[in-house]
Amino acid sequence: MRATPLPRLTGLAGSAALALAVLTPAGSAVAADGPGDTLYVAKANCSPTGPGTKAQPFCTVQAAADAVQPGQTVKVGPGNYAEQVSLTRSGTADHPITFDGGGILAPARIGATQQHGLTVTGAAYVTVRGFLVNGTAEAVVLDHTDHVTLDGNRIGAGSLSNMAPATVRLTGGPTATTLSRNHVYGSSYRTVSVEAGATGTVLTGNSVISYASADTVVVTDAPGTVITNNSVQTDCGTALSLAGSSAGATVANNILAGGDRAIVAAVCDQLPTKLAVAATAEAGTRVSYNLLNPYVSAYGGTFGRGTAYRWGGKDFSTVADFTTASGQGAHDLIADPKLSVSPTGMSVQAGSPAIDSGDADAPGVLDADFLGHHVVDDPDVPNTGPGGGYRDRGAQEFTDSPGWPALSSRTVPTDSPVTVTPATDPMWSPAVSYRIDFGDGSTPVTEDKPLPVTHSWPATGTYQVAVTTYRANGDALTVTPSVQVNTPGPLVPHFDPYQRDGLTYTVSAYGTSPWDVTATAVDFGDGSQPASGPYLYVDHTWPSPGDYQVTVTVTDAGGRTEKLVKPFHVDYHRSGYHPVTPTRVMDTRTSGLNRPLGTGESLTIPLDQLPAHVTAVVLNVTAVSEWGGGYLTVYPAGGDRPSTSNLNFRAGATVPNLVTVPVGHQNGVSVYNFAGNTHVVADLLGYYTEGSGDRFTALAPARLLDTRASGRALGAGGEQTLQVTGRGGVPAGATAAVLNVTGTRSTSGGYLTVYPTGQARPGTSNLNFTAGQTVPNQVVVPLGADGKVTLYNRFGSTDVVVDVFGYYSPTGDSLFVPVRPTRLADTRRSGNPLGTGGTLTVPGGTPAGATGAVLNVTSTAATTGGYLTVWAHGTPRPGTSNLNFTADQTVPNHVTTPLGADGSFDVYNFAGSTQVVADLFGFFLK
């Protein structure tokens, strides 16, 4: 539908052009640049004294203002002109003076920190457009002027700490002043002040915002003022006020809205009023087709609904009440206008009641808004206003987008064709023609239809392709996609991983090409679903440490496809240890499953309480068997279950073991039960993190306690304090110790708990035993402030043996690297059990320089009772044990051991023969 012609305001242009994907303000064109028609101001190659030509412009706006003659235009180049400009020269009706600052979207700036940015005193027939004007007092003052127009400017003044008297002030009885299509804002007592004696004033198409000001637009003793199609937002004061003898005014098509709720609640001492008309200004004043939004506070009771109207001193909150009392406002609306604020002004959003509901015949209506948008019909909104029915209320016309053109490629080698197709999506106002400028100086192409056009560029560079759509309503909308032209070259795939957390890597995969890369795919080599997209920046978690073959495949717009096949090693970070007070994190007897874990079942232990970047945890895991024997495997949640075990149990037995395991998805670990029916209890003893934590120092095993030697077994409920620091190589300053604790010669079933001296005893256990049973378990326990630990026995009496294998401290020598559990030795495979007094040397499976290993060592199928000792190969065997067993018993134990110079460790069997299984769970590196 074509727009119905609208009444134009005298002296304002009605055409517009769109540039850089947005509209240039209407009227921004200036007089033709004939000899002497234009003076220039610029920051470069300028002269303070002129002559103001394009070759030698003035350096200041004031110099041009002092030289300008009737009929001339002053064109001011981009930049900040920190000066107060004073205009006193006049043009004539036939030869006006124009100052052009470049447009509301990219204006030249005047004023800056000056008291005033612009003063016009006693001048006539002057137009100022396209500037950014600032002032610490009034930004603009028009004094005793005649036919002065401010059009398409951004004007601001004051601050919350230094309120300005006004942002724009009309004083001294100015005549025929026009403020059109400006964005006026500031912390001022009055944002726009039209003072006594002003006549013929027109305020049209302006966006006006006050920040905690007393009042926004105030007209005082200025009869016949036309106030049309403005968007006004206020915080504390009145949005629009007609005071004194300001009769005969027109107030039409305006949006009068409330401001920021937080500001209102914080600084306002009254509810804002939208429209106030004094009794002395009522006569002949017309109020119609306005949209008011009385502020409704969300701050219970302090503020409520603001006042919509104040007419002759009386307040009205509804249109009906106001119309009945005044005879005005029959077509006003009270609703949310759905305003959006930008640096260029306020605009309405889709669904606003302002759309297609204004009066096209109201005095002062313009045919284009401050961005150059002409009136256009929104086909989705009923037309309710007169004069064509689809004039919007407020400062900015709501319009559709021209759409972006389709480019066959945005990145190409030189001399390669690109096809440009203008957008063909329907627009509210029909397109009548198109123009395509390729940005390289070649002749633009003009088409009546959006036909594809092919073009190539012989030189490298970035080119702006300007596609302009000319519409039936007068808009010329331009969008400017860019094309990067490159030197011809190959397509090269890239794979850039960054280890983010555990086995999770942030992967950047892409291709470099003189063409657009149209597709990228990554096969991570672990059987997971490949990732794909034009460019990939994704997180990927490999199921376990190891070597993977990653394949990156990229395709470009030139039709080429290349592959990169790259071996990639996935591993954990070196990590420091954080001991914690033992904390129960799973007990299927009372939480989690609330039932035993059955044959072949798994459960996940969530460890949400852990911080980010945890690589592994140390748990004491206990199997409380109900029936059947089996084993438990603990492994990273979400990962592949390894073919190893952590603890073995018999029917009806309670078996604990220390477990060091990498964490998986969301810091969780999984527990798998091979056979039988068993409850699972897990206590958290500490965790490892990359980039922080204590370091480990391995020690040759040393005995710290053996109650058998003293004859003082630990009785029921008894506790014994054990000094750890200063003994066995553990220095002062150690924060935790790695101990092997053994209960033996017990008189009844029970358990031992080991905890830091001086702290409350936790409700957890470290090892469980039956009467007469010898049970070892490794313990990683924090040390008390005095370097001691306390051992507690629950039932009966038992002898206790404690050996130290290492310690953690801030000055320790090694960090921990967890690994996917890996079997290092299994004598069952060779059929050669370890005999009495026999020693088995096991390569550690660790990199060169490893100082220690974290193992799970298991004795099974023993012919008689005995024990195993594990120590660094090439060093003397210590007089300690790591695990004790009886005939036919399967006994595992967590072992932290130093490694020999070649990375190996030895296993010694005291008596009988037994099969030995050793699994690696991690190692330490300096």
Short mmCIF file of C-alpha atoms in Angstrom, two decimals, residues 208-649:
data_model
loop_
_atom_site.label_atom_id
_atom_site.label_comp_id
_atom_site.label_asym_id
_atom_site.label_seq_id
_atom_site.Cartn_x
_atom_site.Cartn_y
_atom_site.Cartn_z
CA VAL A 208 13.16 13.55 24.72
CA ILE A 209 14.44 11.79 27.85
CA SER A 210 14.97 13.24 31.32
CA TYR A 211 17.15 11.55 33.88
CA ALA A 212 15.66 12.33 37.32
CA SER A 213 14.80 15.87 36.16
CA ALA A 214 11.99 17.92 37.64
CA ASP A 215 10.13 18.27 34.33
CA THR A 216 10.81 17.21 30.77
CA VAL A 217 9.08 19.45 28.20
CA VAL A 218 7.84 22.73 29.71
CA VAL A 219 6.06 25.40 27.67
CA THR A 220 5.43 28.65 29.59
CA ASP A 221 3.52 31.70 28.31
CA ALA A 222 4.08 30.54 24.73
CA PRO A 223 0.71 30.44 22.93
CA GLY A 224 0.03 28.35 19.83
CA THR A 225 2.82 25.83 20.42
CA VAL A 226 2.56 22.69 18.27
CA ILE A 227 3.73 19.51 20.01
CA THR A 228 3.33 16.55 17.67
CA ASN A 229 4.77 13.02 17.36
CA ASN A 230 7.29 13.32 20.15
CA SER A 231 8.38 10.48 22.43
CA VAL A 232 8.90 11.84 25.96
CA GLN A 233 10.16 9.83 28.93
CA THR A 234 10.39 11.19 32.47
CA ASP A 235 11.52 9.86 35.82
CA CYS A 236 10.28 12.22 38.53
CA GLY A 237 8.60 15.21 36.96
CA THR A 238 5.93 16.05 34.42
CA ALA A 239 6.47 14.69 30.93
CA LEU A 240 4.74 17.63 29.15
CA SER A 241 3.58 20.84 30.83
CA LEU A 242 1.67 23.78 29.34
CA ALA A 243 1.96 26.58 31.90
CA GLY A 244 0.88 30.20 32.04
CA SER A 245 -0.76 31.66 28.96
CA SER A 246 0.19 28.83 26.63
CA ALA A 247 -3.29 28.59 25.14
CA GLY A 248 -4.12 27.40 21.65
CA ALA A 249 -1.57 24.58 21.74
CA THR A 250 -1.73 21.34 19.79
CA VAL A 251 -0.72 18.17 21.65
CA ALA A 252 -1.11 15.24 19.25
CA ASN A 253 0.43 11.85 18.44
CA ASN A 254 2.87 12.02 21.39
CA ILE A 255 4.07 9.18 23.60
CA LEU A 256 4.38 10.32 27.22
CA ALA A 257 6.03 7.54 29.22
CA GLY A 258 7.43 6.79 32.64
CA GLY A 259 11.12 6.24 33.26
CA ASP A 260 13.29 3.78 35.11
CA ARG A 261 11.60 2.19 38.12
CA ALA A 262 14.79 1.91 40.16
CA ILE A 263 15.53 5.62 39.68
CA VAL A 264 11.97 6.59 40.55
CA ALA A 265 12.09 4.55 43.74
CA ALA A 266 15.53 5.89 44.69
CA VAL A 267 15.34 9.62 43.96
CA CYS A 268 11.78 10.76 43.24
CA ASP A 269 9.71 12.35 46.00
CA GLN A 270 6.51 12.43 43.95
CA LEU A 271 4.68 10.41 41.35
CA PRO A 272 5.33 11.64 37.80
CA THR A 273 2.57 13.27 35.76
CA LYS A 274 2.35 12.71 32.03
CA LEU A 275 0.42 15.77 30.76
CA ALA A 276 -0.28 18.93 32.75
CA VAL A 277 -2.26 21.85 31.29
CA ALA A 278 -2.79 24.93 33.44
CA ALA A 279 -6.24 26.53 33.55
CA THR A 280 -4.75 29.58 31.78
CA ALA A 281 -3.60 27.37 28.90
CA GLU A 282 -6.86 25.48 28.32
CA ALA A 283 -8.50 27.82 25.82
CA GLY A 284 -8.12 26.56 22.25
CA THR A 285 -5.73 23.79 23.25
CA ARG A 286 -6.27 20.50 21.42
CA VAL A 287 -5.23 17.19 22.97
CA SER A 288 -5.66 14.07 20.82
CA TYR A 289 -4.16 10.76 19.73
CA ASN A 290 -1.56 10.67 22.51
CA LEU A 291 -0.32 7.52 24.23
CA LEU A 292 0.26 7.88 27.97
CA ASN A 293 1.91 5.41 30.29
CA PRO A 294 1.40 6.37 33.97
CA TYR A 295 4.18 4.75 35.91
CA VAL A 296 3.09 1.84 38.13
CA SER A 297 5.71 1.05 40.75
CA ALA A 298 6.83 -2.43 41.77
CA TYR A 299 7.98 -1.10 45.16
CA GLY A 300 5.04 -2.03 47.37
CA GLY A 301 3.26 0.95 48.78
CA THR A 302 5.93 3.60 48.35
CA PHE A 303 4.83 4.54 44.86
CA GLY A 304 1.75 3.63 42.89
CA ARG A 305 0.11 4.61 39.67
CA GLY A 306 1.25 8.00 38.41
CA THR A 307 -1.07 10.75 37.21
CA ALA A 308 -2.09 10.59 33.55
CA TYR A 309 -3.54 14.12 33.26
CA ARG A 310 -3.56 17.30 35.30
CA TRP A 311 -6.07 19.65 33.66
CA GLY A 312 -6.76 23.03 35.24
CA GLY A 313 -5.31 21.81 38.53
CA LYS A 314 -7.38 18.60 38.69
CA ASP A 315 -5.95 15.09 38.26
CA PHE A 316 -7.42 12.39 36.03
CA SER A 317 -6.25 8.81 35.82
CA THR A 318 -8.35 7.60 32.89
CA VAL A 319 -9.01 8.86 29.39
CA ALA A 320 -12.77 8.69 29.99
CA ASP A 321 -12.64 10.91 33.06
CA PHE A 322 -10.32 13.35 31.33
CA THR A 323 -12.48 13.54 28.20
CA THR A 324 -15.64 14.09 30.24
CA ALA A 325 -14.07 16.95 32.17
CA SER A 326 -12.12 18.64 29.37
CA GLY A 327 -13.71 17.60 26.10
CA GLN A 328 -10.22 16.55 24.98
CA GLY A 329 -8.31 13.30 24.48
CA ALA A 330 -11.11 11.25 23.00
CA HIS A 331 -8.57 9.19 21.01
CA ASP A 332 -5.86 9.08 23.65
CA LEU A 333 -4.65 5.74 24.98
CA ILE A 334 -3.29 4.72 28.36
CA ALA A 335 -1.04 1.71 27.81
CA ASP A 336 2.54 0.46 27.75
CA PRO A 337 4.11 1.92 24.57
CA LYS A 338 6.86 -0.75 24.55
CA LEU A 339 9.66 1.75 24.15
CA SER A 340 13.27 0.91 23.44
CA VAL A 341 16.07 3.41 24.05
CA SER A 342 19.20 3.70 21.88
CA PRO A 343 21.89 6.40 21.45
CA THR A 344 19.83 7.91 18.63
CA GLY A 345 16.53 8.03 20.52
CA MET A 346 13.45 6.09 21.54
CA SER A 347 11.56 3.72 19.27
CA VAL A 348 8.61 1.39 19.71
CA GLN A 349 8.77 -2.36 19.45
CA ALA A 350 6.45 -4.83 17.74
CA GLY A 351 3.07 -4.97 19.41
CA SER A 352 3.11 -1.35 20.58
CA PRO A 353 -0.33 0.33 20.57
CA ALA A 354 1.41 3.35 19.01
CA ILE A 355 1.68 1.60 15.64
CA ASP A 356 -0.77 2.76 12.92
CA SER A 357 -2.97 4.61 15.41
CA GLY A 358 -1.91 8.26 15.02
CA ASP A 359 -3.49 11.29 13.31
CA ALA A 360 -1.82 11.90 9.95
CA ASP A 361 -3.62 15.26 9.65
CA ALA A 362 -2.31 16.73 12.92
CA PRO A 363 -0.42 20.03 12.57
CA GLY A 364 3.34 19.61 12.38
CA VAL A 365 3.30 16.00 11.21
CA LEU A 366 6.44 15.09 9.23
CA ASP A 367 6.65 12.57 6.44
CA ALA A 368 9.86 11.02 7.83
CA ASP A 369 11.20 10.42 11.33
CA PHE A 370 14.64 11.22 12.76
CA LEU A 371 16.15 8.12 11.11
CA GLY A 372 14.56 8.93 7.77
CA HIS A 373 11.82 6.31 7.98
CA HIS A 374 8.78 7.40 5.97
CA VAL A 375 5.26 6.51 6.97
CA VAL A 376 4.46 2.89 6.20
CA ASP A 377 1.54 0.62 6.90
CA ASP A 378 2.09 -2.31 9.26
CA PRO A 379 -0.09 -4.97 7.59
CA ASP A 380 -0.49 -6.86 10.89
CA VAL A 381 -2.03 -3.89 12.75
CA PRO A 382 -5.51 -2.39 12.15
CA ASN A 383 -5.41 1.24 10.97
CA THR A 384 -7.28 3.42 13.47
CA GLY A 385 -6.08 6.95 12.84
CA PRO A 386 -7.39 9.58 10.40
CA GLY A 387 -5.58 10.94 7.35
CA GLY A 388 -4.63 7.55 5.91
CA GLY A 389 -4.98 5.56 9.09
CA TYR A 390 -1.45 4.33 9.59
CA ARG A 391 0.55 7.21 11.04
CA ASP A 392 2.37 5.98 14.18
CA ARG A 393 2.36 7.86 17.44
CA GLY A 394 5.72 8.95 18.82
CA ALA A 395 9.00 10.02 17.29
CA GLN A 396 9.99 7.00 15.27
CA GLU A 397 7.98 5.21 12.60
CA PHE A 398 7.89 1.46 13.13
CA THR A 399 9.01 -0.14 9.88
CA ASP A 400 10.22 -3.44 8.55
CA SER A 401 13.77 -4.33 7.57
CA PRO A 402 14.87 -4.44 3.93
CA GLY A 403 16.45 -7.82 4.59
CA TRP A 404 20.01 -8.83 3.86
CA PRO A 405 21.15 -9.79 0.37
CA ALA A 406 22.40 -13.27 -0.33
CA LEU A 407 26.09 -13.51 -1.23
CA SER A 408 27.41 -16.72 -2.70
CA SER A 409 30.59 -16.18 -0.66
CA ARG A 410 31.92 -13.58 1.77
CA THR A 411 35.56 -14.65 1.45
CA VAL A 412 37.12 -15.30 -1.97
CA PRO A 413 40.45 -15.23 -3.79
CA THR A 414 41.13 -12.44 -6.25
CA ASP A 415 39.29 -12.62 -9.59
CA SER A 416 36.79 -15.14 -8.18
CA PRO A 417 33.12 -14.44 -8.90
CA VAL A 418 30.63 -13.64 -6.15
CA THR A 419 26.92 -13.63 -6.88
CA VAL A 420 24.92 -10.94 -5.07
CA THR A 421 21.16 -11.39 -4.83
CA PRO A 422 19.13 -8.61 -3.17
CA ALA A 423 16.67 -9.72 -0.52
CA THR A 424 13.34 -10.77 -1.96
CA ASP A 425 11.38 -11.18 1.26
CA PRO A 426 8.11 -9.19 1.25
CA MET A 427 8.27 -5.67 2.65
CA TRP A 428 5.43 -3.47 3.86
CA SER A 429 6.13 -0.89 1.20
CA PRO A 430 6.93 -2.40 -2.20
CA ALA A 431 10.43 -2.14 -3.61
CA VAL A 432 10.56 -0.16 -6.85
CA SER A 433 14.25 -0.59 -7.73
CA TYR A 434 17.64 -1.75 -6.51
CA ARG A 435 21.18 -0.43 -6.72
CA ILE A 436 24.31 -2.50 -6.07
CA ASP A 437 27.65 -0.77 -5.50
CA PHE A 438 30.58 -3.20 -5.21
CA GLY A 439 32.77 -0.76 -3.29
CA ASP A 440 35.73 -0.88 -5.67
CA GLY A 441 35.04 2.13 -7.85
CA SER A 442 33.32 0.13 -10.56
CA THR A 443 30.03 1.35 -12.01
CA PRO A 444 27.10 0.45 -9.72
CA VAL A 445 24.40 -1.81 -11.13
CA THR A 446 20.79 -0.58 -11.10
CA GLU A 447 17.94 -3.07 -11.44
CA ASP A 448 14.17 -2.85 -11.36
CA LYS A 449 13.99 -6.40 -10.00
CA PRO A 450 16.17 -8.17 -7.43
CA LEU A 451 18.19 -10.05 -10.06
CA PRO A 452 21.40 -11.88 -9.12
CA VAL A 453 24.50 -9.93 -10.16
CA THR A 454 27.97 -11.48 -10.39
CA HIS A 455 31.14 -9.53 -9.68
CA SER A 456 34.85 -10.22 -9.02
CA TRP A 457 37.62 -8.11 -7.52
CA PRO A 458 41.16 -8.12 -8.99
CA ALA A 459 42.87 -6.71 -5.87
CA THR A 460 42.97 -8.00 -2.29
CA GLY A 461 41.14 -6.09 0.42
CA THR A 462 37.84 -5.74 2.24
CA TYR A 463 35.02 -4.33 0.14
CA GLN A 464 31.64 -3.00 1.32
CA VAL A 465 28.93 -4.10 -1.09
CA ALA A 466 26.14 -1.54 -0.75
CA VAL A 467 22.75 -2.97 -1.76
CA THR A 468 20.08 -0.25 -1.74
CA THR A 469 16.37 -0.95 -1.94
CA TYR A 470 14.21 1.98 -3.09
CA ARG A 471 10.69 1.68 -1.72
CA ALA A 472 7.37 3.12 -2.84
CA ASN A 473 6.96 5.10 0.39
CA GLY A 474 10.18 7.06 -0.29
CA ASP A 475 12.63 5.11 1.86
CA ALA A 476 15.98 4.19 0.44
CA LEU A 477 17.34 1.40 2.60
CA THR A 478 20.92 0.26 2.22
CA VAL A 479 22.61 -2.74 3.75
CA THR A 480 26.34 -3.19 3.38
CA PRO A 481 27.68 -6.73 3.66
CA SER A 482 31.44 -6.99 3.29
CA VAL A 483 33.50 -9.23 1.04
CA GLN A 484 37.06 -10.19 1.97
CA VAL A 485 39.24 -10.71 -1.12
CA ASN A 486 42.42 -12.72 -0.49
CA THR A 487 45.50 -13.96 -2.27
CA PRO A 488 44.88 -17.44 -3.74
CA GLY A 489 46.15 -20.24 -1.51
CA PRO A 490 45.50 -23.74 -0.15
CA LEU A 491 42.81 -24.96 2.21
CA VAL A 492 44.48 -25.96 5.51
CA PRO A 493 42.63 -27.77 8.36
CA HIS A 494 43.50 -26.85 11.97
CA PHE A 495 42.99 -28.64 15.30
CA ASP A 496 43.72 -26.64 18.46
CA PRO A 497 42.75 -28.37 21.73
CA TYR A 498 43.00 -26.82 25.19
CA GLN A 499 42.71 -28.98 28.29
CA ARG A 500 39.91 -27.46 30.33
CA ASP A 501 39.17 -29.95 33.07
CA GLY A 502 40.10 -33.60 33.64
CA LEU A 503 39.74 -35.35 30.29
CA THR A 504 37.60 -32.50 28.91
CA TYR A 505 39.24 -30.35 26.26
CA THR A 506 37.98 -27.22 24.56
CA VAL A 507 38.55 -27.94 20.89
CA SER A 508 38.87 -25.32 18.18
CA ALA A 509 38.67 -26.90 14.74
CA TYR A 510 38.58 -24.84 11.57
CA GLY A 511 40.12 -24.33 8.18
CA THR A 512 42.07 -21.45 6.69
CA SER A 513 41.34 -20.71 3.07
CA PRO A 514 41.06 -17.75 0.72
CA TRP A 515 37.45 -18.95 0.34
CA ASP A 516 34.72 -19.23 2.95
CA VAL A 517 35.01 -22.48 4.90
CA THR A 518 31.58 -24.00 4.49
CA ALA A 519 31.87 -27.16 6.61
CA THR A 520 34.09 -28.53 9.36
CA ALA A 521 33.81 -31.99 10.92
CA VAL A 522 35.84 -33.58 13.72
CA ASP A 523 36.05 -37.29 14.45
CA PHE A 524 37.57 -37.49 17.94
CA GLY A 525 38.76 -41.05 17.44
CA ASP A 526 36.96 -42.43 20.50
CA GLY A 527 33.81 -43.78 18.88
CA SER A 528 31.73 -40.76 19.85
CA GLN A 529 29.48 -38.87 17.44
CA PRO A 530 31.59 -36.55 15.24
CA ALA A 531 31.00 -32.80 15.66
CA SER A 532 30.26 -30.63 12.65
CA GLY A 533 29.59 -27.04 11.67
CA PRO A 534 31.15 -24.26 9.61
CA TYR A 535 33.48 -23.54 12.53
CA LEU A 536 33.81 -25.63 15.68
CA TYR A 537 34.53 -24.41 19.19
CA VAL A 538 33.25 -27.21 21.42
CA ASP A 539 34.02 -29.06 24.64
CA HIS A 540 34.73 -32.76 24.26
CA THR A 541 35.40 -35.33 26.97
CA TRP A 542 37.43 -38.39 26.03
CA PRO A 543 36.37 -41.54 27.87
CA SER A 544 39.82 -42.33 29.23
CA PRO A 545 43.46 -41.26 28.97
CA GLY A 546 45.28 -42.61 25.96
CA ASP A 547 46.31 -42.00 22.38
CA TYR A 548 43.60 -41.14 19.86
CA GLN A 549 43.61 -40.43 16.15
CA VAL A 550 41.66 -37.23 15.52
CA THR A 551 40.44 -36.47 12.00
CA VAL A 552 39.46 -32.93 10.96
CA THR A 553 37.70 -32.55 7.60
CA VAL A 554 37.08 -29.09 6.13
CA THR A 555 35.40 -27.92 2.92
CA ASP A 556 35.50 -24.43 1.41
CA ALA A 557 33.27 -22.52 -1.00
CA GLY A 558 35.78 -23.20 -3.77
CA GLY A 559 34.68 -26.85 -3.72
CA ARG A 560 37.86 -28.16 -2.08
CA THR A 561 37.97 -30.70 0.80
CA GLU A 562 41.02 -31.46 2.93
CA LYS A 563 41.65 -33.76 5.91
CA LEU A 564 43.99 -33.49 8.86
CA VAL A 565 44.74 -36.75 10.69
CA LYS A 566 46.50 -36.01 13.95
CA PRO A 567 47.61 -38.35 16.77
CA PHE A 568 46.46 -36.84 20.04
CA HIS A 569 47.41 -37.89 23.57
CA VAL A 570 44.78 -37.37 26.25
CA ASP A 571 45.84 -37.32 29.88
CA TYR A 572 45.14 -35.69 33.19
CA HIS A 573 46.81 -32.59 34.62
CA ARG A 574 49.39 -32.89 37.34
CA SER A 575 47.50 -32.16 40.53
CA GLY A 576 47.97 -31.20 44.16
CA TYR A 577 46.19 -32.82 47.09
CA HIS A 578 43.56 -31.33 49.40
CA PRO A 579 42.92 -33.43 52.52
CA VAL A 580 39.46 -33.08 54.07
CA THR A 581 37.83 -34.25 57.25
CA PRO A 582 36.43 -37.69 56.35
CA THR A 583 32.90 -37.20 55.00
CA ARG A 584 30.37 -39.87 54.11
CA VAL A 585 29.21 -39.37 50.51
CA MET A 586 27.34 -42.65 49.93
CA ASP A 587 25.72 -45.29 52.10
CA THR A 588 23.21 -47.43 50.23
CA ARG A 589 21.83 -48.62 53.56
CA THR A 590 20.39 -45.15 54.24
CA SER A 591 20.67 -43.10 51.00
CA GLY A 592 21.14 -43.35 47.25
CA LEU A 593 19.72 -46.72 46.23
CA ASN A 594 18.35 -47.47 49.73
CA ARG A 595 19.02 -51.12 48.87
CA PRO A 596 22.02 -53.33 48.12
CA LEU A 597 23.82 -53.11 44.80
CA GLY A 598 22.94 -56.23 42.82
CA THR A 599 24.95 -58.40 40.46
CA GLY A 600 26.15 -56.44 37.41
CA GLU A 601 24.66 -53.17 38.71
CA SER A 602 26.39 -49.81 38.87
CA LEU A 603 25.70 -46.64 40.84
CA THR A 604 27.12 -43.15 40.55
CA ILE A 605 28.39 -41.21 43.55
CA PRO A 606 27.84 -37.47 42.87
CA LEU A 607 30.45 -35.23 44.42
CA ASP A 608 28.76 -31.87 43.88
CA GLN A 609 30.48 -30.41 46.92
CA LEU A 610 33.85 -30.48 45.16
CA PRO A 611 35.23 -27.37 43.44
CA ALA A 612 36.03 -27.00 39.76
CA HIS A 613 39.11 -28.58 38.18
CA VAL A 614 39.11 -31.69 40.38
CA THR A 615 41.03 -34.49 38.69
CA ALA A 616 40.74 -37.34 41.20
CA VAL A 617 39.36 -38.18 44.63
CA VAL A 618 40.50 -40.37 47.51
CA LEU A 619 37.69 -42.46 48.96
CA ASN A 620 37.44 -45.18 51.57
CA VAL A 621 35.00 -47.63 49.97
CA THR A 622 33.44 -50.43 52.01
CA ALA A 623 31.45 -53.41 50.74
CA VAL A 624 28.88 -54.68 53.28
CA SER A 625 27.87 -57.97 51.67
CA GLU A 626 24.40 -59.41 52.22
CA TRP A 627 24.86 -62.55 50.14
CA GLY A 628 27.31 -63.87 47.59
CA GLY A 629 30.91 -62.96 46.98
CA GLY A 630 32.22 -60.58 44.35
CA TYR A 631 34.23 -57.47 43.78
CA LEU A 632 33.70 -53.73 43.30
CA THR A 633 35.23 -51.60 40.57
CA VAL A 634 35.36 -47.83 41.06
CA TYR A 635 35.92 -45.67 37.96
CA PRO A 636 35.16 -42.18 36.48
CA ALA A 637 31.45 -41.54 35.94
CA GLY A 638 30.54 -41.54 32.26
CA GLY A 639 33.75 -43.33 31.26
CA ASP A 640 34.45 -46.89 30.17
CA ARG A 641 34.57 -49.39 33.04
CA PRO A 642 38.10 -50.82 33.35
CA SER A 643 38.85 -54.53 33.74
CA THR A 644 40.27 -54.03 37.23
CA SER A 645 38.90 -54.29 40.75
CA ASN A 646 39.29 -52.19 43.89
CA LEU A 647 38.09 -54.57 46.58
CA ASN A 648 36.95 -58.21 46.85
CA PHE A 649 34.42 -59.51 49.36
#
